[in-house]
Short mmCIF file of N, CA and C in Angstrom, two decimals:
data_model
loop_
_atom_site.label_atom_id
_atom_site.label_comp_id
_atom_site.label_asym_id
_atom_site.label_seq_id
_atom_site.Cartn_x
_atom_site.Cartn_y
_atom_site.Cartn_z
N MET F 1 2.96 -16.64 12.43
CA MET F 1 2.76 -15.25 12.06
C MET F 1 2.52 -15.17 10.56
N LYS F 2 1.44 -14.52 10.17
CA LYS F 2 1.07 -14.40 8.77
C LYS F 2 0.92 -12.93 8.42
N THR F 3 1.41 -12.56 7.22
CA THR F 3 1.38 -11.16 6.80
C THR F 3 0.78 -11.04 5.41
N VAL F 4 -0.09 -10.04 5.23
CA VAL F 4 -0.66 -9.74 3.93
C VAL F 4 -0.07 -8.41 3.45
N GLY F 5 0.23 -8.34 2.16
CA GLY F 5 0.74 -7.12 1.55
C GLY F 5 -0.33 -6.48 0.69
N ILE F 6 -0.41 -5.15 0.76
CA ILE F 6 -1.36 -4.38 -0.04
C ILE F 6 -0.57 -3.32 -0.78
N ILE F 7 -0.87 -3.16 -2.06
CA ILE F 7 -0.24 -2.13 -2.88
C ILE F 7 -1.29 -1.05 -3.11
N ALA F 8 -0.96 0.21 -2.78
CA ALA F 8 -1.98 1.25 -2.79
C ALA F 8 -1.40 2.64 -3.08
N GLU F 9 -2.32 3.57 -3.30
CA GLU F 9 -1.95 4.99 -3.38
C GLU F 9 -2.64 5.78 -2.27
N TYR F 10 -3.86 5.39 -1.91
CA TYR F 10 -4.63 6.05 -0.84
C TYR F 10 -4.68 7.57 -1.05
N ASN F 11 -5.18 7.96 -2.19
CA ASN F 11 -5.18 9.38 -2.56
C ASN F 11 -6.59 9.87 -2.84
N PRO F 12 -7.36 10.21 -1.82
CA PRO F 12 -7.10 10.08 -0.39
C PRO F 12 -7.62 8.76 0.15
N PHE F 13 -7.26 8.46 1.39
CA PHE F 13 -7.75 7.27 2.08
C PHE F 13 -9.25 7.44 2.30
N HIS F 14 -10.04 6.39 2.00
CA HIS F 14 -11.49 6.48 2.17
C HIS F 14 -12.03 5.15 2.72
N ASN F 15 -13.34 5.09 2.91
CA ASN F 15 -13.97 3.91 3.52
C ASN F 15 -13.75 2.63 2.72
N GLY F 16 -13.62 2.73 1.42
CA GLY F 16 -13.32 1.55 0.60
C GLY F 16 -11.95 0.97 0.94
N HIS F 17 -10.99 1.85 1.20
CA HIS F 17 -9.66 1.41 1.61
C HIS F 17 -9.71 0.76 3.00
N LEU F 18 -10.48 1.34 3.89
CA LEU F 18 -10.66 0.76 5.22
C LEU F 18 -11.24 -0.64 5.10
N TYR F 19 -12.26 -0.79 4.26
CA TYR F 19 -12.88 -2.09 4.03
C TYR F 19 -11.86 -3.08 3.48
N GLN F 20 -11.03 -2.64 2.54
CA GLN F 20 -10.02 -3.52 1.96
C GLN F 20 -9.02 -3.98 3.03
N LEU F 21 -8.54 -3.07 3.86
CA LEU F 21 -7.60 -3.43 4.92
C LEU F 21 -8.21 -4.48 5.85
N GLN F 22 -9.43 -4.22 6.30
CA GLN F 22 -10.09 -5.13 7.22
C GLN F 22 -10.37 -6.49 6.57
N THR F 23 -10.86 -6.47 5.35
CA THR F 23 -11.23 -7.70 4.66
C THR F 23 -9.99 -8.53 4.30
N ALA F 24 -8.93 -7.86 3.86
CA ALA F 24 -7.69 -8.58 3.51
C ALA F 24 -7.15 -9.32 4.73
N LYS F 25 -7.16 -8.66 5.86
CA LYS F 25 -6.66 -9.28 7.08
C LYS F 25 -7.56 -10.45 7.51
N GLU F 26 -8.85 -10.22 7.42
CA GLU F 26 -9.81 -11.24 7.83
C GLU F 26 -9.78 -12.46 6.91
N LYS F 27 -9.82 -12.25 5.60
CA LYS F 27 -9.90 -13.36 4.64
C LYS F 27 -8.61 -14.19 4.59
N THR F 28 -7.47 -13.54 4.83
CA THR F 28 -6.20 -14.27 4.78
C THR F 28 -5.77 -14.81 6.14
N GLY F 29 -6.43 -14.36 7.20
CA GLY F 29 -6.04 -14.76 8.54
C GLY F 29 -4.71 -14.14 8.96
N ALA F 30 -4.37 -13.01 8.35
CA ALA F 30 -3.08 -12.36 8.62
C ALA F 30 -3.05 -11.71 9.99
N ASP F 31 -1.88 -11.74 10.58
CA ASP F 31 -1.64 -11.04 11.84
C ASP F 31 -1.20 -9.59 11.58
N TYR F 32 -0.58 -9.38 10.43
CA TYR F 32 -0.02 -8.06 10.09
C TYR F 32 -0.35 -7.68 8.66
N VAL F 33 -0.44 -6.36 8.44
CA VAL F 33 -0.67 -5.80 7.11
C VAL F 33 0.46 -4.84 6.78
N ILE F 34 1.12 -5.10 5.64
CA ILE F 34 2.16 -4.20 5.14
C ILE F 34 1.62 -3.55 3.88
N VAL F 35 1.67 -2.22 3.84
CA VAL F 35 1.19 -1.47 2.68
C VAL F 35 2.39 -0.87 1.95
N ILE F 36 2.45 -1.11 0.64
CA ILE F 36 3.41 -0.44 -0.23
C ILE F 36 2.62 0.69 -0.88
N MET F 37 3.05 1.92 -0.61
CA MET F 37 2.27 3.09 -1.04
C MET F 37 3.14 4.08 -1.80
N SER F 38 2.59 4.67 -2.84
CA SER F 38 3.30 5.71 -3.57
C SER F 38 3.50 6.92 -2.66
N GLY F 39 4.51 7.72 -2.99
CA GLY F 39 4.82 8.91 -2.19
C GLY F 39 4.01 10.11 -2.64
N ASN F 40 4.68 11.24 -2.79
CA ASN F 40 3.98 12.48 -3.15
C ASN F 40 3.63 12.58 -4.63
N PHE F 41 4.14 11.64 -5.43
CA PHE F 41 3.79 11.60 -6.84
C PHE F 41 3.25 10.22 -7.17
N LEU F 42 2.18 10.18 -7.96
CA LEU F 42 1.44 8.95 -8.22
C LEU F 42 1.69 8.46 -9.64
N GLN F 43 0.92 7.47 -10.04
CA GLN F 43 1.07 6.93 -11.39
C GLN F 43 0.95 8.04 -12.42
N ARG F 44 1.75 7.95 -13.44
CA ARG F 44 1.82 8.91 -14.53
C ARG F 44 2.34 10.28 -14.06
N GLY F 45 2.96 10.36 -12.89
CA GLY F 45 3.60 11.58 -12.41
C GLY F 45 2.68 12.63 -11.82
N VAL F 46 1.44 12.28 -11.58
CA VAL F 46 0.48 13.23 -11.01
C VAL F 46 0.79 13.47 -9.53
N PRO F 47 0.79 14.74 -9.07
CA PRO F 47 1.02 14.98 -7.64
C PRO F 47 -0.16 14.48 -6.80
N ALA F 48 0.13 13.96 -5.64
CA ALA F 48 -0.91 13.47 -4.73
C ALA F 48 -1.72 14.63 -4.16
N LEU F 49 -2.99 14.40 -3.90
CA LEU F 49 -3.84 15.42 -3.28
C LEU F 49 -3.45 15.67 -1.84
N ILE F 50 -3.01 14.61 -1.17
CA ILE F 50 -2.63 14.68 0.25
C ILE F 50 -1.22 14.12 0.35
N ASP F 51 -0.35 14.76 1.15
CA ASP F 51 1.04 14.32 1.21
C ASP F 51 1.17 12.91 1.78
N LYS F 52 2.31 12.30 1.48
CA LYS F 52 2.56 10.89 1.83
C LYS F 52 2.52 10.64 3.33
N TYR F 53 2.90 11.62 4.13
CA TYR F 53 2.91 11.43 5.58
C TYR F 53 1.49 11.32 6.13
N ALA F 54 0.60 12.19 5.65
CA ALA F 54 -0.80 12.15 6.09
C ALA F 54 -1.48 10.87 5.63
N ARG F 55 -1.20 10.45 4.38
CA ARG F 55 -1.81 9.22 3.87
C ARG F 55 -1.28 8.00 4.62
N SER F 56 -0.01 8.01 4.95
CA SER F 56 0.56 6.91 5.74
C SER F 56 -0.07 6.85 7.12
N ARG F 57 -0.21 8.01 7.74
CA ARG F 57 -0.83 8.08 9.07
C ARG F 57 -2.25 7.54 9.03
N MET F 58 -3.01 7.90 7.99
CA MET F 58 -4.39 7.41 7.85
C MET F 58 -4.40 5.88 7.74
N ALA F 59 -3.48 5.33 6.96
CA ALA F 59 -3.42 3.88 6.80
C ALA F 59 -3.07 3.21 8.13
N LEU F 60 -2.10 3.76 8.84
CA LEU F 60 -1.68 3.18 10.12
C LEU F 60 -2.78 3.26 11.17
N LEU F 61 -3.53 4.34 11.16
CA LEU F 61 -4.62 4.50 12.13
C LEU F 61 -5.82 3.61 11.80
N ASN F 62 -5.83 3.06 10.58
CA ASN F 62 -6.98 2.26 10.15
C ASN F 62 -6.65 0.80 9.86
N GLY F 63 -5.56 0.29 10.41
CA GLY F 63 -5.31 -1.14 10.32
C GLY F 63 -4.00 -1.58 9.72
N ALA F 64 -3.30 -0.71 9.02
CA ALA F 64 -1.99 -1.10 8.49
C ALA F 64 -0.99 -1.13 9.64
N ASP F 65 -0.07 -2.08 9.58
CA ASP F 65 0.96 -2.18 10.61
C ASP F 65 2.27 -1.54 10.17
N LEU F 66 2.47 -1.45 8.86
CA LEU F 66 3.69 -0.85 8.32
C LEU F 66 3.36 -0.30 6.95
N VAL F 67 3.83 0.93 6.66
CA VAL F 67 3.68 1.53 5.34
C VAL F 67 5.08 1.80 4.81
N ILE F 68 5.35 1.31 3.61
CA ILE F 68 6.64 1.50 2.96
C ILE F 68 6.40 2.27 1.67
N GLU F 69 7.20 3.30 1.45
CA GLU F 69 7.05 4.11 0.25
C GLU F 69 7.61 3.38 -0.98
N LEU F 70 6.81 3.33 -2.02
CA LEU F 70 7.24 2.79 -3.30
C LEU F 70 8.16 3.83 -3.96
N PRO F 71 9.36 3.46 -4.35
CA PRO F 71 10.26 4.43 -4.98
C PRO F 71 9.59 5.14 -6.15
N VAL F 72 9.89 6.41 -6.29
CA VAL F 72 9.23 7.27 -7.27
C VAL F 72 9.38 6.75 -8.70
N CYS F 73 10.47 6.08 -9.02
CA CYS F 73 10.64 5.56 -10.39
C CYS F 73 9.59 4.52 -10.72
N TYR F 74 9.08 3.81 -9.73
CA TYR F 74 7.99 2.84 -9.95
C TYR F 74 6.63 3.51 -9.76
N ALA F 75 6.53 4.34 -8.74
CA ALA F 75 5.24 4.97 -8.41
C ALA F 75 4.70 5.84 -9.54
N THR F 76 5.58 6.46 -10.30
CA THR F 76 5.14 7.35 -11.37
C THR F 76 5.08 6.66 -12.72
N GLY F 77 5.39 5.39 -12.77
CA GLY F 77 5.40 4.67 -14.03
C GLY F 77 4.04 4.14 -14.44
N SER F 78 4.04 3.41 -15.52
CA SER F 78 2.81 2.76 -15.99
C SER F 78 2.39 1.69 -14.98
N ALA F 79 1.22 1.14 -15.19
CA ALA F 79 0.70 0.11 -14.28
C ALA F 79 1.66 -1.07 -14.15
N GLU F 80 2.29 -1.45 -15.27
CA GLU F 80 3.22 -2.59 -15.23
C GLU F 80 4.41 -2.31 -14.33
N TYR F 81 5.00 -1.11 -14.44
CA TYR F 81 6.16 -0.75 -13.61
C TYR F 81 5.75 -0.55 -12.15
N PHE F 82 4.60 0.08 -11.96
CA PHE F 82 4.08 0.29 -10.61
C PHE F 82 3.93 -1.05 -9.90
N ALA F 83 3.24 -1.99 -10.55
CA ALA F 83 3.00 -3.30 -9.95
C ALA F 83 4.28 -4.09 -9.78
N ALA F 84 5.13 -4.09 -10.80
CA ALA F 84 6.38 -4.86 -10.73
C ALA F 84 7.27 -4.36 -9.59
N GLY F 85 7.39 -3.06 -9.45
CA GLY F 85 8.21 -2.49 -8.38
C GLY F 85 7.66 -2.82 -7.00
N ALA F 86 6.34 -2.70 -6.85
CA ALA F 86 5.71 -2.95 -5.55
C ALA F 86 5.79 -4.43 -5.16
N VAL F 87 5.52 -5.31 -6.11
CA VAL F 87 5.58 -6.75 -5.82
C VAL F 87 7.02 -7.16 -5.51
N ALA F 88 7.98 -6.62 -6.25
CA ALA F 88 9.39 -6.94 -5.99
C ALA F 88 9.80 -6.48 -4.59
N LEU F 89 9.33 -5.32 -4.19
CA LEU F 89 9.64 -4.80 -2.85
C LEU F 89 9.05 -5.71 -1.78
N LEU F 90 7.80 -6.12 -1.94
CA LEU F 90 7.18 -7.04 -0.97
C LEU F 90 7.92 -8.37 -0.95
N ASP F 91 8.33 -8.85 -2.11
CA ASP F 91 9.06 -10.12 -2.19
C ASP F 91 10.39 -10.04 -1.44
N LYS F 92 11.08 -8.92 -1.54
CA LYS F 92 12.38 -8.77 -0.88
C LYS F 92 12.27 -8.73 0.64
N LEU F 93 11.08 -8.45 1.17
CA LEU F 93 10.89 -8.42 2.62
C LEU F 93 10.91 -9.83 3.21
N HIS F 94 10.57 -10.83 2.41
CA HIS F 94 10.55 -12.24 2.84
C HIS F 94 9.62 -12.51 4.03
N VAL F 95 8.57 -11.71 4.17
CA VAL F 95 7.63 -11.94 5.26
C VAL F 95 6.16 -11.94 4.80
N VAL F 96 5.93 -11.63 3.53
CA VAL F 96 4.55 -11.51 3.04
C VAL F 96 4.08 -12.86 2.52
N ASP F 97 2.95 -13.30 3.07
CA ASP F 97 2.37 -14.59 2.68
C ASP F 97 1.31 -14.44 1.59
N ASP F 98 0.57 -13.33 1.62
CA ASP F 98 -0.52 -13.11 0.67
C ASP F 98 -0.44 -11.68 0.14
N LEU F 99 -0.98 -11.49 -1.04
CA LEU F 99 -1.01 -10.18 -1.68
C LEU F 99 -2.46 -9.82 -1.97
N CYS F 100 -2.85 -8.60 -1.62
CA CYS F 100 -4.22 -8.16 -1.86
C CYS F 100 -4.17 -6.86 -2.64
N PHE F 101 -5.02 -6.77 -3.64
CA PHE F 101 -5.14 -5.52 -4.39
C PHE F 101 -6.57 -5.42 -4.86
N GLY F 102 -6.97 -4.24 -5.25
CA GLY F 102 -8.34 -4.10 -5.71
C GLY F 102 -8.65 -2.70 -6.12
#
């Protein structure tokens, strides 16, 4: 069993995100995709255009197997905090083999 992790905001989810989900799974040979996604507030504290539940549903309907909310203290921070929090969360799951971002 192989799992790829994706760190995203999906604000809003679009065809480029769909392509990323499909390509990440295909290129890594992953069986599962776990997405770490910001909640209702994004980097630099900006409110999301679409609520976290709708964005999660879009990701799940388009290839993600699990969506986990990135805690707001990381999601609203600078790029360094955003990335560090998301990567640490994926690392703590102990199931992610590859990481994809773009």
